[in-house]
Coordinates of C-alpha atoms in Angstrom, one line a residue:
X281 CA 24.0 14.5 -22.6
X282 CA 21.2 13.1 -20.8
X283 CA 19.9 9.3 -21.5
X284 CA 17.6 6.9 -19.6
X285 CA 18.8 3.3 -19.5
X286 CA 16.8 0.5 -18.8
X287 CA 17.1 -0.7 -15.0
X288 CA 19.7 -3.6 -15.4
X289 CA 17.7 -7.0 -14.5
X290 CA 20.2 -8.1 -12.0
X291 CA 19.0 -4.8 -9.8
X292 CA 15.8 -5.7 -8.0
X293 CA 13.1 -2.7 -8.3
X294 CA 11.7 -3.4 -4.8
X295 CA 15.5 -3.3 -3.3
X296 CA 15.9 0.4 -2.5
X297 CA 19.5 0.0 -1.1
X298 CA 20.4 -1.7 -4.5
X299 CA 18.8 1.3 -6.5
X300 CA 20.9 3.6 -4.4
X301 CA 24.1 1.8 -4.6
X302 CA 23.8 1.5 -8.6
X303 CA 23.0 5.2 -8.8
X304 CA 26.0 6.0 -6.5
X305 CA 28.4 3.8 -8.5
X306 CA 27.7 5.3 -11.8
X307 CA 27.7 8.9 -10.6
X308 CA 31.1 8.4 -9.6
X309 CA 32.4 7.2 -13.0
X310 CA 34.8 9.7 -15.0
X311 CA 32.5 11.9 -17.3
X312 CA 29.3 11.2 -15.5
X313 CA 27.6 14.2 -14.1
X314 CA 24.5 12.7 -12.5
X315 CA 22.8 9.6 -12.0
X316 CA 19.7 8.5 -10.4
X317 CA 16.9 5.6 -10.3
X318 CA 13.4 6.4 -11.4
X319 CA 11.6 3.3 -9.4
X320 CA 8.3 4.5 -11.4
X321 CA 9.8 3.5 -15.0
X322 CA 12.5 1.2 -13.5
X323 CA 15.1 3.3 -15.5
X324 CA 18.5 4.7 -14.5
X325 CA 18.7 8.5 -15.8
X326 CA 22.2 9.4 -16.4
X327 CA 23.9 12.7 -17.4
X328 CA 27.3 12.2 -19.0
X329 CA 29.8 13.7 -21.1
X330 CA 29.7 12.5 -24.7
X331 CA 33.1 12.8 -25.2
X332 CA 33.6 10.2 -22.3
X333 CA 30.9 7.7 -23.0
X334 CA 28.6 6.4 -25.7
X335 CA 25.2 5.3 -24.7
X336 CA 26.0 1.6 -25.3
X337 CA 29.4 1.6 -23.3
X338 CA 27.5 3.4 -20.4
X339 CA 24.5 0.6 -20.5
X340 CA 27.5 -2.0 -20.3
X341 CA 29.1 -0.3 -17.3
X342 CA 25.7 -0.3 -15.6
X343 CA 25.3 -3.9 -16.2
X344 CA 28.8 -4.7 -14.8
X345 CA 28.1 -2.5 -11.5
X346 CA 24.7 -4.4 -11.1
X347 CA 26.3 -7.7 -11.3
X348 CA 28.7 -6.6 -8.6
X349 CA 25.8 -5.5 -6.4
X350 CA 23.8 -8.8 -7.1
X351 CA 27.2 -10.8 -6.0
X352 CA 27.2 -9.0 -2.6
X353 CA 23.6 -8.9 -1.8
X354 CA 21.0 -11.0 -0.8
X355 CA 17.4 -10.2 -0.9
X356 CA 14.4 -11.5 0.6
X357 CA 10.9 -10.5 1.7
X358 CA 8.5 -11.2 4.8
X359 CA 5.0 -10.7 5.6
X360 CA 4.7 -8.9 8.9
X361 CA 1.1 -9.0 11.0
X362 CA 0.5 -7.1 13.9
X363 CA 1.4 -3.8 12.7
X364 CA -1.3 -1.2 13.4
X365 CA 0.7 2.2 12.6
X366 CA 3.6 3.6 10.4
X367 CA 5.7 4.1 13.4
X368 CA 5.6 0.4 13.9
X369 CA 7.4 -0.2 10.4
X370 CA 9.9 2.5 10.9
X371 CA 10.7 0.8 14.4
X372 CA 11.1 -2.6 12.7
X373 CA 13.4 -1.4 10.1
X374 CA 15.5 0.1 12.5
X375 CA 15.7 -2.7 14.4
X376 CA 16.5 -5.1 11.8
X377 CA 19.2 -2.9 10.1
X378 CA 21.2 -2.9 13.6
X379 CA 21.6 -6.9 13.2
X380 CA 24.6 -8.2 11.7
X381 CA 24.7 -8.9 8.2
X382 CA 22.0 -6.9 7.0
X383 CA 22.8 -3.9 4.8
X384 CA 19.3 -2.8 4.5
X385 CA 15.7 -3.1 5.6
X386 CA 12.4 -1.5 4.6
X387 CA 9.1 -1.9 5.7
X388 CA 6.2 -1.5 3.2
X389 CA 3.6 -1.0 5.9
X390 CA 0.6 -0.7 3.4
X391 CA 1.5 -4.1 1.8
X392 CA 2.6 -5.7 5.4
X393 CA 6.0 -6.6 4.0
X394 CA 9.3 -6.7 5.3
X395 CA 12.1 -6.3 2.8
X396 CA 15.8 -6.9 3.8
X397 CA 19.0 -6.8 1.9
X398 CA 21.6 -9.2 3.7
X399 CA 23.9 -12.0 4.0
X400 CA 21.6 -15.2 3.6
X401 CA 22.9 -16.4 7.1
X402 CA 20.9 -13.5 8.7
X403 CA 17.7 -14.8 7.5
X404 CA 16.8 -16.8 10.9
X405 CA 18.0 -13.6 12.9
X406 CA 15.8 -11.5 11.1
X407 CA 12.8 -13.4 11.6
X408 CA 13.7 -13.8 15.4
X409 CA 14.2 -9.9 15.9
X410 CA 10.9 -9.4 14.2
X411 CA 9.1 -11.9 16.8
X412 CA 10.9 -10.4 19.6
X413 CA 9.5 -7.2 18.9
X414 CA 5.8 -8.5 19.1
X415 CA 5.0 -9.0 15.5
X416 CA 4.2 -12.2 13.3
X417 CA 6.2 -12.7 10.6
X418 CA 6.2 -15.2 7.6
X419 CA 7.9 -16.0 4.3
X420 CA 6.1 -14.2 1.5
X421 CA 6.1 -14.4 -2.2
X422 CA 7.9 -11.5 -4.3
X423 CA 5.8 -8.9 -5.0
X424 CA 5.3 -9.7 -8.5
X425 CA 3.4 -13.0 -7.8
X426 CA 0.0 -14.1 -8.3
X427 CA 0.0 -16.0 -4.9
X428 CA -2.8 -14.7 -2.8
X429 CA -1.6 -13.2 0.3
X430 CA -3.2 -14.1 3.5
X431 CA -5.5 -11.3 5.2
X432 CA -3.5 -10.0 8.1
X433 CA -5.4 -10.0 11.3
X434 CA -5.7 -7.3 13.5
X435 CA -3.0 -7.0 16.3
X436 CA -5.0 -9.1 19.5
X437 CA -3.8 -6.2 22.0
X438 CA -5.3 -3.6 19.9
X439 CA -8.8 -5.3 20.1
X440 CA -8.5 -6.7 23.5
X441 CA -7.3 -3.6 25.4
X442 CA -9.9 -1.3 24.8
X443 CA -12.4 -3.7 25.1
X444 CA -11.5 -5.1 28.6
X445 CA -10.6 -1.5 29.8
X446 CA -13.9 -0.1 29.0
X447 CA -16.0 -1.8 31.7
X448 CA -13.9 -1.0 34.7
X449 CA -13.4 2.6 33.2
X450 CA -17.2 3.2 33.3
X451 CA -17.3 1.6 36.9
X452 CA -14.5 3.9 37.9
X453 CA -16.9 7.0 37.0
X454 CA -19.8 5.5 38.6
X455 CA -18.1 4.9 41.7
X456 CA -16.8 8.6 41.8
X457 CA -19.9 9.8 41.2
X458 CA -21.5 7.9 44.0
X459 CA -18.6 9.4 46.3
X460 CA -16.3 6.1 46.7
X461 CA -12.8 7.5 46.0
X462 CA -10.9 4.5 47.0
X463 CA -13.1 2.0 44.9
X464 CA -13.1 4.2 42.2
X465 CA -9.1 4.5 42.0
X466 CA -9.1 0.5 42.0
X467 CA -11.5 0.8 39.0
X468 CA -9.6 3.3 37.4
X469 CA -6.0 1.5 37.8
X470 CA -7.4 -1.7 36.5
X471 CA -8.7 0.0 33.3
X472 CA -5.2 1.9 32.8
X473 CA -3.7 -1.7 33.5
X474 CA -5.5 -3.0 30.8
X475 CA -5.0 -0.6 28.3
X476 CA -1.8 0.7 29.2
X477 CA 0.5 -2.2 30.0
X478 CA 0.4 -3.4 26.1
X479 CA 1.2 -0.1 25.1
X480 CA 3.9 0.8 27.6
X481 CA 5.6 -3.0 26.8
X482 CA 5.4 -2.2 23.0
X483 CA 7.1 1.5 23.5
X484 CA 9.8 -0.3 25.7
X485 CA 10.4 -3.0 23.1
X486 CA 10.9 -0.4 20.5
X487 CA 13.0 1.9 22.5
X488 CA 15.4 -0.9 23.4
X489 CA 15.4 -2.5 19.9
X490 CA 15.4 0.5 17.6
X491 CA 17.1 3.2 19.9
X492 CA 13.8 5.5 18.9
X493 CA 10.9 6.9 21.2
X494 CA 7.5 6.4 20.1
X495 CA 4.1 7.8 20.9
X496 CA 3.3 4.5 22.8
X497 CA 6.2 5.3 25.5
X498 CA 5.4 8.8 25.5
X499 CA 1.6 8.3 26.2
X500 CA 2.6 5.7 28.8
X501 CA 5.0 8.0 30.6
X502 CA 2.3 10.4 30.6
X503 CA -0.6 8.6 32.1
X504 CA 1.8 6.8 34.3
X505 CA 3.0 10.2 35.6
X506 CA -0.7 11.2 36.0
X507 CA -1.7 8.2 38.2
X508 CA 1.6 8.8 40.2
X509 CA 0.0 12.4 41.0
X510 CA -3.1 10.7 42.0
X511 CA -5.2 11.8 38.9
X512 CA -6.5 8.4 38.1
X513 CA -9.3 9.3 36.3
X514 CA -7.6 11.5 33.9
X515 CA -4.7 8.9 33.3
X516 CA -7.4 6.0 32.8
X517 CA -9.4 8.0 30.2
X518 CA -6.3 9.3 28.3
X519 CA -4.6 5.8 28.0
X520 CA -8.5 4.1 27.0
X521 CA -8.9 6.6 24.3
X522 CA -5.3 6.3 22.9
X523 CA -6.2 2.5 22.6
X524 CA -9.3 3.2 21.0
X525 CA -7.6 5.6 18.3
X526 CA -4.8 3.0 17.7
X527 CA -7.5 0.3 17.1
X528 CA -9.5 2.7 14.6
X529 CA -6.0 3.2 12.9
X530 CA -5.6 -0.7 12.5
X531 CA -9.1 -1.1 11.3
X532 CA -8.4 1.8 8.5
X533 CA -5.3 0.3 7.5
X534 CA -6.8 -3.1 7.4
X535 CA -9.5 -2.2 5.1
X536 CA -7.2 -0.5 2.8
X537 CA -4.8 -3.6 2.6
X538 CA -8.3 -5.6 1.8
X539 CA -8.6 -3.2 -1.3
X540 CA -5.3 -3.8 -2.5
X541 CA -5.4 -7.4 -2.0
X542 CA -8.7 -7.4 -4.0
X543 CA -6.8 -6.3 -6.9
X544 CA -5.5 -9.8 -7.2
X545 CA -8.5 -11.6 -7.1
X546 CA -9.1 -10.2 -10.6
X547 CA -7.4 -12.7 -12.2
X548 CA -8.7 -16.4 -11.8
X549 CA -7.2 -18.9 -9.7
X550 CA -7.4 -21.6 -12.4
X551 CA -7.0 -21.8 -16.2
X552 CA -8.4 -24.5 -18.8
X553 CA -5.3 -25.7 -20.8
X554 CA -5.5 -27.2 -24.3
X555 CA -3.4 -29.7 -25.0
X556 CA -3.4 -32.8 -27.4
X557 CA -6.8 -31.9 -27.9
X558 CA -7.9 -32.3 -24.4
X559 CA -8.9 -29.9 -22.0
X560 CA -7.3 -29.8 -18.4
X561 CA -7.7 -27.5 -15.3
X562 CA -4.2 -26.1 -14.1
X563 CA -3.5 -23.5 -11.5
X564 CA -2.7 -20.2 -13.1
X565 CA 0.9 -20.4 -11.2
X566 CA 1.7 -23.2 -13.5
X567 CA 1.0 -21.5 -16.7
X568 CA 4.2 -21.2 -18.9
X569 CA 4.7 -19.0 -22.3
X570 CA 3.4 -21.1 -25.2
X571 CA 0.6 -22.6 -23.1
X572 CA -3.0 -22.6 -25.1
X573 CA -5.6 -21.3 -22.6
X574 CA -9.4 -21.7 -23.3
X575 CA -11.6 -18.9 -22.4
X576 CA -15.4 -19.3 -22.6
X577 CA -17.9 -16.2 -22.4
X578 CA -18.2 -14.6 -19.2
X579 CA -14.9 -15.9 -17.9
X580 CA -11.7 -13.8 -16.9
X581 CA -8.8 -14.2 -18.5
X582 CA -5.8 -16.0 -16.9
X583 CA -2.8 -14.8 -18.3
X584 CA -1.2 -12.2 -20.6
X585 CA -1.2 -13.7 -24.3
X586 CA -2.3 -13.2 -27.8
X587 CA -5.6 -14.6 -29.4
X588 CA -4.7 -17.8 -31.2
X589 CA -8.4 -18.7 -32.5
X590 CA -11.6 -17.3 -32.0
X591 CA -13.4 -13.7 -31.7
X592 CA -14.9 -11.9 -29.0
X593 CA -15.1 -8.7 -27.2
X594 CA -13.1 -8.3 -24.0
X595 CA -13.6 -5.6 -21.3
X596 CA -10.2 -3.9 -20.5
X597 CA -11.7 -1.3 -18.3
X598 CA -9.4 -2.3 -15.3
X599 CA -6.3 -1.9 -17.5
X600 CA -6.8 0.9 -19.7
X601 CA -10.2 2.7 -17.9
X602 CA -12.1 2.3 -21.1
X603 CA -15.7 1.2 -20.8
X604 CA -16.3 -0.1 -24.1
X605 CA -15.3 -3.8 -24.6
X606 CA -12.5 -4.3 -27.2
X607 CA -12.9 -6.6 -30.6
X608 CA -10.3 -9.3 -30.3
X609 CA -9.4 -11.2 -33.1
X610 CA -6.5 -13.8 -34.0
X611 CA -3.3 -11.9 -33.1
X612 CA -4.6 -9.4 -30.8
X613 CA -3.2 -9.1 -27.6
X614 CA -5.2 -10.0 -24.2
X615 CA -4.3 -9.3 -20.6
X616 CA -4.9 -11.5 -17.5
X617 CA -7.8 -10.3 -15.4
X618 CA -9.8 -9.0 -18.3
X619 CA -13.4 -10.2 -18.7
X620 CA -14.2 -12.0 -21.8
X621 CA -17.6 -11.3 -23.7
X622 CA -20.0 -13.2 -26.0
X623 CA -17.4 -15.5 -27.7
X624 CA -14.8 -18.4 -26.9
X625 CA -11.4 -17.4 -27.1
X626 CA -7.9 -19.7 -27.5
X627 CA -5.3 -17.6 -25.8
X628 CA -1.3 -18.4 -26.6
X629 CA 0.3 -17.4 -23.2
X630 CA 3.2 -15.0 -23.6
X631 CA 4.1 -13.9 -20.2
X632 CA 4.6 -15.8 -16.9
X633 CA 1.9 -15.2 -14.2
X634 CA 4.3 -13.1 -12.1
X635 CA 5.2 -10.9 -15.0
X636 CA 1.5 -10.5 -15.9
X637 CA 0.0 -6.9 -16.4
X638 CA -2.3 -7.1 -13.4
X639 CA 0.6 -8.6 -11.3
X640 CA 2.5 -5.7 -12.1
X641 CA -0.3 -3.3 -11.2
X642 CA -0.7 -4.9 -7.9
X643 CA 3.0 -4.6 -7.7
X644 CA 2.8 -0.9 -8.6
X645 CA 0.2 -0.4 -5.9
X646 CA 2.3 -2.0 -3.5
X647 CA 5.4 -0.1 -4.2
X648 CA 3.6 3.3 -4.4
X649 CA 2.8 3.0 -0.6
X650 CA 6.3 2.8 0.6
X651 CA 7.0 5.9 -1.7
X652 CA 5.9 8.6 1.0
X653 CA 4.2 12.0 -0.3
X654 CA 5.9 15.1 1.0
X655 CA 3.8 15.4 3.7
X656 CA 4.5 11.9 5.0
X657 CA 8.3 12.8 4.8
X658 CA 7.8 15.7 6.6
X659 CA 5.9 14.2 9.4
X660 CA 8.2 11.4 9.7
X661 CA 11.2 14.0 10.1
X662 CA 9.4 16.0 12.3
X663 CA 8.4 13.1 14.8
X664 CA 11.9 11.5 15.0
X665 CA 13.0 14.9 16.4
X666 CA 9.8 16.1 18.2
X667 CA 9.4 13.1 20.4
X668 CA 12.6 12.9 22.2
X669 CA 12.7 16.7 22.6
X670 CA 9.1 16.7 24.1
X671 CA 10.6 14.1 26.7
X672 CA 13.5 16.3 27.7
X673 CA 11.4 19.4 27.6
X674 CA 8.8 17.7 30.1
X675 CA 11.4 16.4 32.4
X676 CA 13.2 19.8 32.4
X677 CA 9.8 21.4 33.4
X678 CA 9.2 18.7 36.2
X679 CA 12.5 18.6 37.7
X680 CA 14.5 22.0 37.1
X681 CA 12.5 24.5 39.3
X682 CA 12.1 22.2 42.0
X683 CA 16.0 21.3 42.1
X684 CA 17.4 25.0 41.5
X685 CA 14.4 27.1 42.7
X686 CA 12.8 25.2 45.5
X687 CA 9.5 25.3 43.8
X688 CA 7.2 22.4 45.1
X689 CA 7.9 19.1 43.4
X690 CA 4.0 18.1 42.8
X691 CA 3.1 21.2 41.2
X692 CA 5.8 21.3 38.6
X693 CA 5.7 17.4 38.0
X694 CA 2.3 17.5 37.1
X695 CA 3.3 20.5 34.6
X696 CA 5.7 18.4 33.2
X697 CA 2.9 15.6 32.6
X698 CA 0.7 17.9 31.1
X699 CA 3.4 19.0 28.7
X700 CA 3.8 15.3 27.7
X701 CA 0.1 14.6 27.2
X702 CA -0.7 18.2 25.3
X703 CA 2.4 17.5 23.0
X704 CA 2.0 14.0 22.1
X705 CA 2.0 14.0 18.5
X706 CA -0.3 10.9 17.7
X707 CA -2.9 13.2 15.5
X708 CA 0.1 14.4 13.8
X709 CA 1.7 11.3 13.2
X710 CA -1.5 9.2 12.4
X711 CA -3.6 11.4 10.4
X712 CA -1.3 11.8 7.3
X713 CA -0.6 8.2 6.7
X714 CA -4.2 7.0 7.6
X715 CA -5.7 9.7 5.3
X716 CA -3.3 8.9 2.3
X717 CA -3.8 5.1 2.6
X718 CA -7.5 5.3 3.0
X719 CA -7.9 7.5 0.3
X720 CA -5.7 5.1 -2.1
X721 CA -7.6 2.2 -0.9
X722 CA -11.2 4.0 -1.3
X723 CA -10.4 5.0 -5.0
X724 CA -9.1 1.3 -5.7
X725 CA -12.5 0.1 -4.9
X726 CA -13.8 2.2 -7.4
X727 CA -11.4 1.4 -10.2
X728 CA -9.0 4.2 -9.6
X729 CA -5.1 3.6 -9.0
X730 CA -3.2 6.1 -7.4
X731 CA 0.6 5.8 -7.7
X732 CA 1.5 6.8 -3.9
X733 CA 0.6 9.7 -1.5
X734 CA 2.5 11.9 -4.0
X735 CA 0.3 11.7 -6.8
X736 CA -2.6 11.7 -4.5
X737 CA -1.2 15.4 -3.0
X738 CA -0.6 16.4 -6.6
X739 CA -4.2 15.9 -7.4
X740 CA -5.2 18.1 -4.6
X741 CA -3.7 20.9 -6.5
X742 CA -5.7 20.3 -9.5
X743 CA -8.1 23.0 -10.6
X744 CA -9.4 21.8 -14.0
X745 CA -9.8 18.4 -15.5
X746 CA -10.8 17.7 -19.1
X747 CA -12.6 14.4 -19.9
X748 CA -13.6 13.1 -23.6
X749 CA -15.5 10.2 -22.4
X750 CA -18.8 12.1 -21.6
X751 CA -21.5 9.4 -20.5
X752 CA -19.0 6.5 -19.6
X753 CA -17.4 8.6 -16.7
X754 CA -20.7 9.9 -15.3
X755 CA -22.8 7.0 -15.6
X756 CA -20.5 4.0 -16.5
X757 CA -22.7 3.2 -19.4
X758 CA -23.2 4.4 -23.2
X759 CA -26.4 6.1 -24.3
X760 CA -27.5 7.6 -27.8
X761 CA -26.7 11.2 -27.8
X762 CA -28.7 12.0 -31.3
X763 CA -30.3 10.5 -34.3
X764 CA -29.6 11.7 -37.5
X765 CA -31.9 9.7 -40.5
X766 CA -31.1 10.7 -44.0
X767 CA -33.9 9.6 -46.4
X768 CA -35.9 7.9 -43.8
X769 CA -38.0 8.7 -40.7
X770 CA -36.2 9.0 -37.5
X771 CA -38.4 6.6 -35.6
X772 CA -38.1 3.9 -38.6
X773 CA -34.4 4.3 -38.4
X774 CA -34.5 4.1 -34.7
X775 CA -36.7 1.0 -34.8
X776 CA -34.8 -0.9 -37.4
X777 CA -31.6 -0.1 -35.5
X778 CA -33.2 -1.8 -32.2
X779 CA -34.5 -4.7 -34.3
X780 CA -30.8 -5.4 -35.6
X781 CA -29.5 -4.6 -32.1
X782 CA -32.0 -6.5 -29.9
X783 CA -29.9 -9.9 -29.8
X784 CA -26.5 -8.3 -29.3
X785 CA -24.7 -8.5 -26.0
X786 CA -22.4 -5.3 -26.9
X787 CA -23.1 -2.2 -24.4
X788 CA -23.5 -0.2 -28.2
X789 CA -26.3 -2.5 -29.1
X790 CA -28.0 -2.2 -25.4
X791 CA -27.9 1.8 -25.9
X792 CA -29.6 1.6 -29.2
X793 CA -32.4 -0.5 -27.6
X794 CA -33.0 1.4 -24.4
X795 CA -33.2 4.6 -26.7
X796 CA -35.8 2.8 -28.6
X797 CA -37.6 1.6 -25.5
X798 CA -37.2 5.4 -24.2
X799 CA -39.1 6.7 -27.5
X800 CA -41.5 3.8 -26.8
X801 CA -40.9 2.1 -30.2
X802 CA -41.4 -1.5 -30.1
X803 CA -38.7 -3.3 -32.1
X804 CA -40.4 -5.8 -34.1

């Protein structure tokens, strides 16, 4: 028997370790053959023997297990600034998981958020460790929150390094062209130091704290070796280009985060509340279920609720994708972030702001980025093995022939360093997450929400799409496709319809008037 149980409320859907532990604990119960958590639907899927369990008993047992997990777990999230590549998040999570008292740590790079399960006493230690790695860290509200997150700034080193290194690099090539080799080496050395030292320190910190080699350390080693072999121009140029690539990546992810944060802005910051016959403005975060909110024409609805009084049309395009406004009367549901039309509505709040539909959509988009696409998972696994292997191969190429075969040191050291530079997996490691997150961000700016890279990759395999919204999808507006009069001339029917629709604000009314103008019919 297969069944899907609601995820117990004590298990935070943002807590990866909690989900894994819940599924593992249920799976070992007698008579249970399989159990796993689906984070998209926030459900626990269980395959079990009907002779051993009923669905209600199984749900009760899942709640008991969840209580045990919640009693052992402490869950907290931080906002982390200064990350400019997915490898940064991997290194941070590995370093934090090595701390005493930490059971699990994960970094949602797209949202710039670190989530940790640990004892409460480990909070200060976690913050110190992240700062020691060279990143900024601050408290953040839970993912389902109406709080506006601050825009993460670009890492200062990512901006300054290429900017400061460019002038001495250009000067080095100019001096080299004018046959001043010593002066050109000094210029190239200055450029290498300006762009390379931040990368070297960053690579060393990550190697020491997370016990992993990243591309920063690999490039630093290759460029330092090239300089040691007197190839100063190559070393400075390679490191400069690497720092520029890091900056471009940081800019790309910054734009993606901006697009995701803009989703939160769909809901207003303040709401007009009716109480005791008086109107008052309060922050949306202070709204509670049962409150009556006044929404005037053209305003966005502040919270999920039902219409208590008034009639209007509401654009729910962001929530449903339907361009046509929906008529709302008393008792009809409305959603935070949707746009009120021509009438005045009184809304009875039914959900707290952190549980509003728009907040859950933002949460969905943020969590989607932590669910890596198959290509991303492959790249992560590949890079974790590939980078140390490349270090060992390069060391072998540079050292083994001179030691065992008496080959010249300079030649083979240069070949080993060449192997380091050529084998650096920067393009592979950077291209996949950058392209996926940039695509998700570009789509969100156009009103399309992807549930992570896996959905985006699945779309790439689609060969045919059927739509039933002709006109609204292609043009974003309605149009009159045909006029079929009965007992009246077509022009007269269109004129009368246009007269009736002339004062209307509904998109269908504007479509009728536009058709009349197109036929050179003047509504009078």
